[in-house]
PDB file of C-alpha atoms in Angstrom:
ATOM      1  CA  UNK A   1     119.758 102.179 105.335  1.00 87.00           C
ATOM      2  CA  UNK A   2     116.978 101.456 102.755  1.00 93.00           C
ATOM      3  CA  UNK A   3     113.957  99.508 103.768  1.00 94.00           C
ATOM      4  CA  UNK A   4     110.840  98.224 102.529  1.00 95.00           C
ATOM      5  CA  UNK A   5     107.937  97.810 104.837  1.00 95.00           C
ATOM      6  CA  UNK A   6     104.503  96.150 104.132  1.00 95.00           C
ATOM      7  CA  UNK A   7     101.256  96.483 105.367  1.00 96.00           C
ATOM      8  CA  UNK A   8      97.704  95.772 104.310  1.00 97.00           C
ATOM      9  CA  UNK A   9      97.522  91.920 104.480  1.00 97.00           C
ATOM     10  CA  UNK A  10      95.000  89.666 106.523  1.00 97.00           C
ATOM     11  CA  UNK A  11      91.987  87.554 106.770  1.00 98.00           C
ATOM     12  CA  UNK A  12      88.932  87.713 103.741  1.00 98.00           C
ATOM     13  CA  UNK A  13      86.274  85.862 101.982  1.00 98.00           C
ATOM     14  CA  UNK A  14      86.559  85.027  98.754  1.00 98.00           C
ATOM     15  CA  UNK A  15      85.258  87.535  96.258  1.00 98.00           C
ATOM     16  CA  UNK A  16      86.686  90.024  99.205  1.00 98.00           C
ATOM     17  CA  UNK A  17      89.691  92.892  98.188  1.00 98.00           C
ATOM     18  CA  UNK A  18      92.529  93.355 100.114  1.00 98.00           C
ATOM     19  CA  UNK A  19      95.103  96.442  99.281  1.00 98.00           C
ATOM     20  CA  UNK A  20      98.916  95.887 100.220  1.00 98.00           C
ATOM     21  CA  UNK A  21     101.322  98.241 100.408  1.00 98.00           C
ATOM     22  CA  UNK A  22     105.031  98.462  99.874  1.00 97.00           C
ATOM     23  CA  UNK A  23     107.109 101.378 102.011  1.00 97.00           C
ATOM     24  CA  UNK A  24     110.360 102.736 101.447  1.00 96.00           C
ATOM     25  CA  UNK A  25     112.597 104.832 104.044  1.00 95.00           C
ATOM     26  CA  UNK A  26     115.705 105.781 103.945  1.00 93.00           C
ATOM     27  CA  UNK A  27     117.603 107.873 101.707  1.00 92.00           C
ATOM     28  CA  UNK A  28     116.467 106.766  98.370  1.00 93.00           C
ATOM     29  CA  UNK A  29     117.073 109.006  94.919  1.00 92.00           C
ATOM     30  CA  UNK A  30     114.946 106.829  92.890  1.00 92.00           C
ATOM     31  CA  UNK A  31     113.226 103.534  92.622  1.00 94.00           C
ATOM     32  CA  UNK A  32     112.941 101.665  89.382  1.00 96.00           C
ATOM     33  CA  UNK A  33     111.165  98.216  88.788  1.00 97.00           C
ATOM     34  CA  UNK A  34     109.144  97.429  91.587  1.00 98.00           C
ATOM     35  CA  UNK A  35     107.478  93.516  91.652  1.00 98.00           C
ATOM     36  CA  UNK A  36     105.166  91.742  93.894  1.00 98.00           C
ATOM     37  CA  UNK A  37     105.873  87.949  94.666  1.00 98.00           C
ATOM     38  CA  UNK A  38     103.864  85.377  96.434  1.00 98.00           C
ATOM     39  CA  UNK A  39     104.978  82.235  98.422  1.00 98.00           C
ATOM     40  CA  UNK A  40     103.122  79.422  99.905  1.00 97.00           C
ATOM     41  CA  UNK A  41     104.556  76.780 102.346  1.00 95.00           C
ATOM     42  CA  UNK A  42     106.713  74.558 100.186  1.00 95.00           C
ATOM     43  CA  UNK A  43     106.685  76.287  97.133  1.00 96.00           C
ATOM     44  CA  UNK A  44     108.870  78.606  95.659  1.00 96.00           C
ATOM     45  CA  UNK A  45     107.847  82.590  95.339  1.00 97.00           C
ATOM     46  CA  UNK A  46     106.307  83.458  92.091  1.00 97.00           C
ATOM     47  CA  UNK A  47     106.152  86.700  90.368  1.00 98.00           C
ATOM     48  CA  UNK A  48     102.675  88.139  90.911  1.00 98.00           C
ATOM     49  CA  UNK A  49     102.977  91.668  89.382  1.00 98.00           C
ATOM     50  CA  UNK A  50     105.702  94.055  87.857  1.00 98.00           C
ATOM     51  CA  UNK A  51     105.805  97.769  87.198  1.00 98.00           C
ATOM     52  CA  UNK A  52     108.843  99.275  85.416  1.00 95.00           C
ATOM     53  CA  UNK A  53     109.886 103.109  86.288  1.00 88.00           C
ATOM     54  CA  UNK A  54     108.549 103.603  82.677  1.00 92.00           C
ATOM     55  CA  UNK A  55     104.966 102.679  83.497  1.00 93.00           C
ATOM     56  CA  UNK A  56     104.853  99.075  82.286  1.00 97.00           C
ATOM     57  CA  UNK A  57     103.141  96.459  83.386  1.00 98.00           C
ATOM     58  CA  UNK A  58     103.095  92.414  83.321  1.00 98.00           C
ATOM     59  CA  UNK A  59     100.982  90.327  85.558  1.00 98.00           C
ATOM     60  CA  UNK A  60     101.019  86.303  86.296  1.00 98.00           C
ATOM     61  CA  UNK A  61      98.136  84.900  83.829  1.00 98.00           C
ATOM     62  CA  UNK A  62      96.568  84.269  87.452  1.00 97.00           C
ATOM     63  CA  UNK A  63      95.868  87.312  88.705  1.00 98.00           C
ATOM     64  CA  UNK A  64      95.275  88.998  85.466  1.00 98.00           C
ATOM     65  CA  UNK A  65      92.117  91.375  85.565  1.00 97.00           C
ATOM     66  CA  UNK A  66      91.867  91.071  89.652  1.00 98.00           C
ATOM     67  CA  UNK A  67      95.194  92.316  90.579  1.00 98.00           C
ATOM     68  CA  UNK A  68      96.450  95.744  89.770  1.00 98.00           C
ATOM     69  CA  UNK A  69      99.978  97.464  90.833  1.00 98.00           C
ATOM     70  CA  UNK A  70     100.609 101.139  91.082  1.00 96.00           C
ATOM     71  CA  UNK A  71     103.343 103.481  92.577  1.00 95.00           C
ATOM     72  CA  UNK A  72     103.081 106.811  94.857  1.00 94.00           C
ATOM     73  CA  UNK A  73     106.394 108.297  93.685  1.00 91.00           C
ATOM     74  CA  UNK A  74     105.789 111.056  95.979  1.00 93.00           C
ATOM     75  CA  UNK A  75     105.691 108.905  98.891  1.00 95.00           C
ATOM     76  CA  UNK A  76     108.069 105.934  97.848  1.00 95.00           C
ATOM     77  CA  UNK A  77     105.052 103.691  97.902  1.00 97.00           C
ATOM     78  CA  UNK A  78     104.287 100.745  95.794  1.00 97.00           C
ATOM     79  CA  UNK A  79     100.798  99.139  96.185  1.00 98.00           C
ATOM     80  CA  UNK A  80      99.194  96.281  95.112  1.00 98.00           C
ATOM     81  CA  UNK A  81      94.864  96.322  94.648  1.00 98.00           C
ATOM     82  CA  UNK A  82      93.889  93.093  94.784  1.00 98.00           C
ATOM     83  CA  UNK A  83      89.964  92.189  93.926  1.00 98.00           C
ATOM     84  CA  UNK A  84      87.778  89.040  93.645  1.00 98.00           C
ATOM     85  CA  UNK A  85      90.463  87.268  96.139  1.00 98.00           C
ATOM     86  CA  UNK A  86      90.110  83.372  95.919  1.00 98.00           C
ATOM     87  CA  UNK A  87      91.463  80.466  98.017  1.00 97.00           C
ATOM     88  CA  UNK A  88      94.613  80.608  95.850  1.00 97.00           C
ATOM     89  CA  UNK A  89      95.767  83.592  96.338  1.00 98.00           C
ATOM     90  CA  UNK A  90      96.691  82.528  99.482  1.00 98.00           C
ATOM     91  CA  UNK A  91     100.112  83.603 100.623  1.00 98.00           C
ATOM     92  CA  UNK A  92     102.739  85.632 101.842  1.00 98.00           C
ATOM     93  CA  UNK A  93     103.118  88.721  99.685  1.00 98.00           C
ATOM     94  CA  UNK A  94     106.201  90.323  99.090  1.00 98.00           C
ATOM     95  CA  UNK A  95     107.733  93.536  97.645  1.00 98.00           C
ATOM     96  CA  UNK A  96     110.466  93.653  95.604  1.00 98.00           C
ATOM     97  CA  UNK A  97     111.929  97.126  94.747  1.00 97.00           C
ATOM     98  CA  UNK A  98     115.216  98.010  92.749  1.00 97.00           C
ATOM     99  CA  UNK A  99     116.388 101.272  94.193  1.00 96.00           C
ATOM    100  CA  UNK A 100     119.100 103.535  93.697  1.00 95.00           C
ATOM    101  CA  UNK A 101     120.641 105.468  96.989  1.00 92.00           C
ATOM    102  CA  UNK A 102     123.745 107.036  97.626  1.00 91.00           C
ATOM    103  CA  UNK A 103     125.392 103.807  97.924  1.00 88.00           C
ATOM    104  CA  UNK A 104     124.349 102.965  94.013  1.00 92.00           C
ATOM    105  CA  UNK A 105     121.233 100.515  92.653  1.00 94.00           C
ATOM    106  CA  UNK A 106     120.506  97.589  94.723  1.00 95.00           C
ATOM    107  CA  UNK A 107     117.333  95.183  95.313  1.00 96.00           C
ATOM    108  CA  UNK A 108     115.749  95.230  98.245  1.00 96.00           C
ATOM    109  CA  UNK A 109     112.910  92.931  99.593  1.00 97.00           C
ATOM    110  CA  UNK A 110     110.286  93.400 102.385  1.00 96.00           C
ATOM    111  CA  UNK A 111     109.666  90.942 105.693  1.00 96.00           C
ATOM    112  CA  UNK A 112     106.369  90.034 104.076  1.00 96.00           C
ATOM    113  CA  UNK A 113     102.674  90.026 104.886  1.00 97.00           C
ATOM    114  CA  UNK A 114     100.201  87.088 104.894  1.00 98.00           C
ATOM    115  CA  UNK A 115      97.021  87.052 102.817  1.00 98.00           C
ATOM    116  CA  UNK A 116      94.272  84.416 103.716  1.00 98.00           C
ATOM    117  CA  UNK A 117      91.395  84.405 101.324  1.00 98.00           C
ATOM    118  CA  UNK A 118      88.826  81.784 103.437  1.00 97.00           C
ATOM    119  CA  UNK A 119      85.318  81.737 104.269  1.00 95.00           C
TER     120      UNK A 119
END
């Protein structure tokens, strides 16, 4: 059974950094694209940041230049370095990994972890 697991969210002031991380157990031959999504209370979740198994990036205009995503392949880890945090950012965070087992390529999502950026 694949699962993602994160970690790393909580409580900072803005201009603060926060590192999340994404991971994945189980019996898992590869992981391609990997994403990070946001979601606020009565909104829907928005693509934050995506890395491709070939190395490419694309970030929401939003986060551009603050947020940064990067992958331990090694330890089936995908992490998201988040800098200069402001009010907005503001959310749940969640992973989003495409991953390929014995059972063939599915998407899989984590439970989630909050991110308060207050003062």
């Amino acid at each position: 059974q694949v699962q993602l697991v994160e970690s790393g969210g909580g409580l900072v002031q803005p201009g603060g950094s926060l590192r999340l991380s994404c991971a994945a157990s189980g019996i898992i031959l590869r992981i391609g694209t990997v994403s990070w999504y946001r979601q606020t209370p009565g909104s829907q979740r928005e693509s934050v940041a995506t890395l491709t198994d070939e190395g490419v990036t694309n970030y929401a205009d939003s986060v551009k230049g603050r947020f940064t995503i990067h992958r331990d392949n090694a330890k089936n880890t995908v992490y998201l370095q988040m800098n200069d945090l402001q009010a907005e950012d503001t959310a749940a965070y969640y992973c989003l990994a495409h991953i390929y087992s014995l059972t063939g390529g599915d998407d899989y999502w984590g439970q989630g972890t909050q991110v308060t950026v207050s003062s």
